[in-house]
Coordinates of C-alpha atoms in Angstrom, one line a residue:
X217 CA 0.0 0.1 0.1
X218 CA 2.9 2.4 0.7
X219 CA 4.3 1.7 -2.8
X220 CA 0.8 2.2 -4.5
X221 CA -0.2 5.3 -2.5
X222 CA 3.3 7.0 -2.0
X223 CA 2.4 7.5 1.7
X224 CA 4.6 6.7 4.6
X225 CA 4.1 3.5 6.5
X226 CA 3.2 5.5 9.6
X227 CA 0.4 7.4 7.8
X228 CA -1.1 4.2 6.4
X229 CA -0.9 2.7 9.9
X230 CA -2.9 5.5 11.3
X231 CA -5.8 4.6 8.8
X232 CA -5.6 0.8 9.1
X233 CA -5.3 0.6 13.0
X234 CA -8.9 1.7 13.4
X235 CA -10.1 -0.9 10.9
X236 CA -8.2 -3.7 12.7
X237 CA -9.7 -2.6 15.9
X238 CA -13.1 -2.8 14.4
X239 CA -12.2 -6.4 13.1
X240 CA -13.0 -5.3 9.5
X241 CA -9.4 -6.3 8.4
X242 CA -7.0 -8.7 9.9
X243 CA -3.3 -9.6 9.5
X244 CA -2.6 -12.6 7.0
X245 CA 0.7 -14.3 6.1
X246 CA 3.7 -12.0 5.7
X247 CA 4.0 -10.7 1.9
X248 CA 7.3 -10.8 0.0
X249 CA 9.6 -8.1 0.8
X250 CA 12.3 -6.6 -1.3
X251 CA 14.4 -5.7 1.7
X252 CA 14.1 -3.8 4.9
X253 CA 11.2 -4.4 7.2
X254 CA 8.9 -7.3 6.0
X255 CA 5.6 -6.2 4.6
X256 CA 2.5 -7.0 6.6
X257 CA -0.3 -8.6 4.4
X258 CA -3.8 -7.6 5.5
X259 CA -7.2 -9.1 4.4
X260 CA -10.9 -8.4 4.7
X261 CA -12.2 -10.2 7.7
X262 CA -15.2 -11.5 6.1
X263 CA -16.6 -13.1 9.2
X264 CA -16.4 -10.0 11.5
X265 CA -19.8 -8.7 10.7
X266 CA -23.0 -10.1 8.8
X267 CA -25.7 -8.7 6.6
X268 CA -29.3 -9.9 6.2
X269 CA -30.9 -10.5 2.7
X270 CA -34.5 -10.9 2.5
X271 CA -36.6 -11.6 -0.6
X272 CA -40.3 -11.0 -0.6
X273 CA -42.3 -12.5 -3.4
X274 CA -46.1 -12.5 -4.0
X275 CA -46.8 -15.5 -2.1
X276 CA -43.3 -16.4 -0.4
X277 CA -40.6 -14.9 1.8
X278 CA -37.0 -15.7 2.5
X279 CA -34.8 -14.3 5.1
X280 CA -31.2 -15.0 5.3
X281 CA -27.7 -13.9 7.0
X282 CA -24.5 -13.7 4.9
X283 CA -20.9 -12.8 5.8
X284 CA -19.1 -9.9 4.0
X285 CA -18.0 -12.2 1.1
X286 CA -21.8 -12.7 0.2
X287 CA -21.8 -16.4 1.5
X288 CA -25.0 -17.3 2.8
X289 CA -24.7 -18.6 6.3
X290 CA -28.2 -19.5 7.1
X291 CA -31.7 -18.9 5.7
X292 CA -35.4 -19.6 6.2
X293 CA -38.3 -19.6 3.8
X294 CA -42.0 -19.5 4.4
X295 CA -45.3 -19.1 2.5
X296 CA -46.2 -15.5 3.0
X297 CA -48.6 -13.4 1.0
X298 CA -47.3 -10.0 0.3
X299 CA -51.0 -8.7 0.4
X300 CA -50.9 -9.4 4.3
X301 CA -49.5 -5.9 4.4
X302 CA -46.2 -4.4 5.7
X303 CA -46.9 -4.7 9.4
X304 CA -47.4 -8.4 9.2
X305 CA -44.6 -9.1 6.6
X306 CA -42.0 -6.9 8.4
X307 CA -42.7 -8.3 11.8
X308 CA -42.2 -11.7 10.5
X309 CA -38.8 -10.6 9.0
X310 CA -37.6 -8.9 12.1
X311 CA -38.5 -11.9 14.2
X312 CA -36.8 -14.3 11.8
X313 CA -33.6 -12.2 11.5
X314 CA -33.3 -12.1 15.3
X315 CA -33.9 -16.0 15.4
X316 CA -31.2 -16.5 12.7
X317 CA -28.7 -14.3 14.7
X318 CA -29.6 -16.2 17.9
X319 CA -29.0 -19.4 16.2
X320 CA -25.6 -18.5 15.0
X321 CA -24.8 -16.7 18.4
X322 CA -24.1 -13.4 16.6
X323 CA -25.0 -10.1 18.6
X324 CA -27.3 -7.7 16.9
X325 CA -24.6 -5.0 16.8
X326 CA -22.7 -7.2 14.3
X327 CA -25.6 -6.9 11.8
X328 CA -24.6 -3.9 9.8
X329 CA -27.2 -3.8 7.0
X330 CA -30.3 -5.4 5.7
X331 CA -31.1 -5.7 1.9
X332 CA -34.7 -6.3 1.0
X333 CA -36.3 -7.1 -2.3
X334 CA -40.2 -6.6 -2.8
X335 CA -42.3 -7.4 -5.7
X336 CA -43.2 -3.8 -6.8
X337 CA -41.7 -0.5 -7.8
X338 CA -39.5 1.2 -5.1
X339 CA -38.2 4.6 -4.6
X340 CA -34.6 3.3 -3.9
X341 CA -33.4 6.5 -2.0
X342 CA -36.3 6.5 0.4
X343 CA -37.0 2.6 0.5
X344 CA -40.8 3.3 0.0
X345 CA -42.8 1.2 -2.5
X346 CA -44.5 3.4 -5.1
X347 CA -48.0 2.3 -6.3
X348 CA -47.2 -1.5 -6.2
X349 CA -50.1 -3.3 -8.0
X350 CA -49.9 -6.4 -6.0
X351 CA -48.9 -5.1 -2.6
X352 CA -52.0 -3.4 -0.9
X353 CA -51.1 -1.3 2.0
X354 CA -47.5 -0.8 0.9
X355 CA -47.8 2.3 -1.1
X356 CA -45.5 5.0 0.5
X357 CA -45.0 2.8 3.5
X358 CA -41.5 3.7 5.1
X359 CA -40.0 0.4 5.3
X360 CA -36.5 1.5 6.7
X361 CA -38.2 3.4 9.4
X362 CA -40.4 0.6 10.5
X363 CA -37.5 -1.9 10.6
X364 CA -35.3 0.5 12.5
X365 CA -37.8 0.6 15.3
X366 CA -36.5 -2.9 16.1
X367 CA -33.3 -3.4 14.3
X368 CA -30.7 -0.6 14.0
X369 CA -28.9 -1.9 10.9
X370 CA -29.0 0.1 7.8
X371 CA -32.0 -0.8 5.5
X372 CA -31.9 -1.0 1.7
X373 CA -35.0 -1.7 -0.3
X374 CA -35.2 -2.4 -4.0
X375 CA -37.6 -4.1 -6.5
X376 CA -37.2 -7.8 -6.3
X377 CA -36.1 -8.3 -10.0
X378 CA -33.4 -5.6 -9.6
X379 CA -32.1 -7.6 -6.4
X380 CA -32.2 -10.8 -8.5
X381 CA -30.2 -9.2 -11.4
X382 CA -27.6 -8.2 -8.9
X383 CA -27.5 -11.9 -7.4
X384 CA -27.2 -13.5 -10.7
X385 CA -24.3 -11.3 -11.9
X386 CA -22.6 -11.8 -8.5
X387 CA -22.9 -15.6 -8.4
X388 CA -22.8 -16.5 -12.1
X389 CA -21.7 -13.8 -14.4
X390 CA -19.3 -11.6 -12.5
X391 CA -17.4 -10.6 -15.7
X392 CA -20.6 -9.8 -17.8
X393 CA -21.2 -6.0 -17.9
X394 CA -24.5 -6.0 -20.0
X395 CA -27.1 -8.3 -18.7
X396 CA -30.9 -8.5 -18.5
X397 CA -32.5 -10.8 -15.8
X398 CA -36.1 -11.6 -16.5
X399 CA -38.3 -12.9 -13.7
X400 CA -41.3 -14.8 -15.0
X401 CA -43.6 -15.8 -12.2
X402 CA -47.0 -14.4 -10.8
X403 CA -45.6 -11.0 -12.1
X404 CA -43.1 -10.3 -14.9
X405 CA -40.3 -7.8 -14.6
X406 CA -36.7 -7.3 -15.5
X407 CA -33.4 -6.0 -13.9
X408 CA -30.9 -4.4 -16.1
X409 CA -27.0 -4.5 -15.7
X410 CA -25.3 -1.9 -18.0
X411 CA -21.7 -1.2 -18.0
X412 CA -21.5 -3.4 -14.8
X413 CA -23.9 -1.4 -12.8
X414 CA -27.6 -1.9 -11.9
X415 CA -29.8 0.6 -13.9
X416 CA -32.7 1.8 -11.8
X417 CA -33.6 4.9 -13.9
X418 CA -34.7 8.3 -12.6
X419 CA -37.2 7.1 -10.0
X420 CA -36.4 3.4 -9.8
X421 CA -38.9 2.0 -12.4
X422 CA -36.4 0.9 -15.0
X423 CA -37.1 -2.6 -16.2
X424 CA -40.8 -2.7 -15.3
X425 CA -41.8 -4.6 -18.5
X426 CA -44.7 -6.4 -17.0
X427 CA -47.1 -3.6 -17.8
X428 CA -45.9 -3.2 -21.5
X429 CA -48.8 -3.9 -24.0
X430 CA -48.5 -7.0 -26.1
X431 CA -50.2 -7.6 -29.4
X432 CA -52.1 -10.7 -28.2
X433 CA -53.7 -9.0 -25.2
X434 CA -56.2 -6.6 -26.4
X435 CA -59.0 -8.1 -24.5
X436 CA -57.2 -9.2 -21.4
X437 CA -57.6 -7.1 -18.3
X438 CA -54.7 -6.5 -16.0
X439 CA -54.8 -5.8 -12.3
X440 CA -53.2 -2.4 -12.9
X441 CA -56.4 -1.3 -14.6
X442 CA -55.1 -1.5 -18.2
X443 CA -55.6 -4.0 -20.9
X444 CA -53.1 -6.3 -22.7
X445 CA -50.2 -6.0 -20.2
X446 CA -47.5 -8.6 -20.6
X447 CA -47.9 -9.8 -17.1
X448 CA -51.8 -10.4 -17.5
X449 CA -51.0 -12.3 -20.8
X450 CA -48.1 -14.3 -19.9
X451 CA -47.7 -14.4 -16.1
X452 CA -48.1 -17.8 -14.4
X453 CA -52.0 -17.2 -13.5
X454 CA -52.8 -16.5 -17.1
X455 CA -50.7 -19.6 -18.3
X456 CA -52.5 -21.9 -15.7
X457 CA -55.8 -20.5 -16.9
X458 CA -54.9 -21.3 -20.6
X459 CA -53.9 -24.8 -19.7
X460 CA -57.2 -25.3 -17.9
X461 CA -59.2 -23.8 -20.6
X462 CA -57.5 -26.4 -23.1
X463 CA -58.8 -29.3 -21.0
X464 CA -55.9 -30.0 -18.9
X465 CA -56.5 -29.5 -15.1
X466 CA -53.6 -27.8 -13.4
X467 CA -54.0 -26.1 -10.0
X468 CA -50.6 -24.3 -9.7
X469 CA -47.1 -23.8 -11.1
X470 CA -45.9 -27.1 -9.6
X471 CA -48.7 -28.8 -11.6
X472 CA -47.9 -26.9 -14.8
X473 CA -44.1 -27.7 -14.5
X474 CA -44.9 -31.4 -14.0
X475 CA -47.3 -31.5 -17.1
X476 CA -44.5 -30.0 -19.2
X477 CA -42.1 -32.7 -17.9
X478 CA -44.7 -35.4 -18.9
X479 CA -44.9 -33.8 -22.4
X480 CA -48.5 -32.7 -22.2
X481 CA -49.2 -30.8 -25.3
X482 CA -51.6 -28.4 -23.6
X483 CA -48.9 -27.3 -21.2
X484 CA -46.1 -27.1 -23.5
X485 CA -48.1 -25.0 -26.0
X486 CA -49.3 -22.5 -23.3
X487 CA -45.7 -22.2 -21.9
X488 CA -44.2 -21.7 -25.2
X489 CA -46.5 -19.1 -26.2
X490 CA -46.0 -17.3 -22.9
X491 CA -42.3 -17.2 -24.0
X492 CA -43.2 -15.8 -27.2
X493 CA -45.2 -13.1 -25.5
X494 CA -42.3 -12.4 -23.2
X495 CA -39.8 -12.4 -26.2
X496 CA -42.0 -9.8 -28.0
X497 CA -41.3 -7.4 -25.3
X498 CA -37.7 -8.4 -24.7
X499 CA -36.9 -7.9 -28.3
X500 CA -37.4 -4.2 -28.0
X501 CA -35.2 -4.2 -24.9
X502 CA -32.4 -6.1 -26.8
X503 CA -32.5 -3.4 -29.6
X504 CA -32.5 -0.6 -27.0
X505 CA -29.9 -2.0 -24.3
X506 CA -27.9 -4.4 -26.4
X507 CA -27.2 -6.9 -23.6
X508 CA -24.8 -9.8 -24.1
X509 CA -27.0 -12.2 -22.1
X510 CA -30.6 -12.5 -21.0
X511 CA -31.1 -14.7 -17.9
X512 CA -34.7 -16.1 -17.3
X513 CA -35.6 -16.8 -13.7
X514 CA -38.7 -17.1 -11.5
X515 CA -41.0 -20.0 -11.1
X516 CA -42.0 -20.3 -14.7
X517 CA -38.3 -20.8 -15.6
X518 CA -38.7 -24.2 -14.1
X519 CA -40.6 -25.1 -17.1
X520 CA -37.1 -25.1 -18.8
X521 CA -36.5 -25.1 -22.5
X522 CA -40.2 -24.8 -23.4
X523 CA -40.3 -21.2 -22.1
X524 CA -37.0 -20.3 -23.3
X525 CA -37.6 -21.6 -26.7
X526 CA -40.5 -19.2 -27.2
X527 CA -38.5 -16.3 -25.8
X528 CA -35.7 -17.1 -28.3
X529 CA -38.0 -17.5 -31.2
X530 CA -39.5 -14.0 -30.7
X531 CA -36.2 -12.2 -29.6
X532 CA -34.1 -13.5 -32.5
X533 CA -36.9 -12.9 -35.1
X534 CA -37.7 -9.3 -33.9
X535 CA -34.5 -7.8 -32.6
X536 CA -31.9 -5.8 -34.7
X537 CA -29.6 -8.4 -36.2
X538 CA -26.3 -6.7 -34.7
X539 CA -27.9 -6.6 -31.3
X540 CA -28.9 -10.4 -31.3
X541 CA -26.2 -12.0 -33.2
X542 CA -24.0 -12.8 -30.1
X543 CA -26.8 -12.7 -27.6
X544 CA -27.2 -15.7 -25.2
X545 CA -30.7 -16.4 -23.7
X546 CA -30.3 -18.8 -20.8
X547 CA -32.1 -20.1 -17.6
X548 CA -31.0 -18.8 -14.3
X549 CA -28.1 -20.8 -12.7
X550 CA -28.5 -19.1 -9.3
X551 CA -31.7 -20.8 -8.7
X552 CA -34.0 -20.2 -5.6
X553 CA -31.3 -18.2 -3.6
X554 CA -30.8 -15.6 -6.3
X555 CA -33.1 -13.1 -4.5
X556 CA -31.3 -13.4 -1.0
X557 CA -27.9 -13.3 -2.6
X558 CA -28.7 -10.1 -4.5
X559 CA -30.2 -8.6 -1.3
X560 CA -27.1 -9.5 0.5
X561 CA -24.7 -8.1 -2.2
X562 CA -26.7 -4.9 -2.0
X563 CA -26.2 -4.7 1.7
X564 CA -22.5 -5.6 1.6
X565 CA -21.8 -2.9 -1.1
X566 CA -23.2 -0.3 1.3
X567 CA -21.1 -1.6 4.2
X568 CA -17.9 -1.5 2.3
X569 CA -18.6 1.9 0.8
X570 CA -15.9 4.5 1.9
X571 CA -18.5 6.7 3.5
X572 CA -20.0 3.9 5.6
X573 CA -16.3 2.8 6.7
X574 CA -15.7 6.4 7.8
X575 CA -18.9 6.4 9.8
X576 CA -18.0 3.1 11.5
X577 CA -14.4 4.4 12.4
X578 CA -15.9 7.7 13.8
X579 CA -18.2 5.8 16.3

């Protein structure tokens, strides 16, 4: 560090000593020296503090703890309706975080940040949901303030698909700078990574493609009040309805995925058509954003190649040739943990930010 910065050893020590006292960095084995006093090697102490990552879906919730490397230490999942409202959902989250901390024998003051993903638009700076279609009672609710009544860690909130995009890139594609993560489930949305950074847009709504109108949806009403939205046409409730209308009884996504695996024509046709509808919207995104990879996640991705085949069919036929000639469209490799991984990474990035470190040292 002395060689890189040009600063004296004594000056560097003045900056490093508080970090060592905090436990954020720790001595490692001695580094190679070219003469004189041996160089000390210091590493980030990944186990010194923890962050929490929380993923709220429309019908599920997952809470987890991770170390500062992003490694998930422990997690718990439950069926939880986001429509139960913020008080019920956040009370569950707070109780589970405390339970997980106690199970690992970690004091609450070692929890530095909590990352939360929710299934709706969020004003990222304030952490308040903004007119979320499937989250009654959440509009404008101050999530950080409510959580901080019980837990004093920094609270960061974002749209769940943005969080998933961060998680997928961190875990699977760390060297990819231009990526779109598409979540296909009860709702449909996307998270955009461009130049290696998550793009939220001016007010945090970038990537909200679920309410883009598609050509096949003229008479299909969406819960947002409009007609023909992608989510209303190709979301999992619509696909399940289409399969039932075709004469094959399916109750939920598990039944639908099972039907595709058993090569039931009604299920395969409905899933593939949903892929085409999604691809219709994504083709415009490809021409506009020019990603190198599109990752398909969410519960409908469990239908595997049938959904992705429909997406590819539409994207490759509709996008600008130069934008799609080297484009890969693949299923998520991060799996069910992608949301909590992304939420944890969001929290870790805050913890390791220079301004946050200065605040910790000043305490």
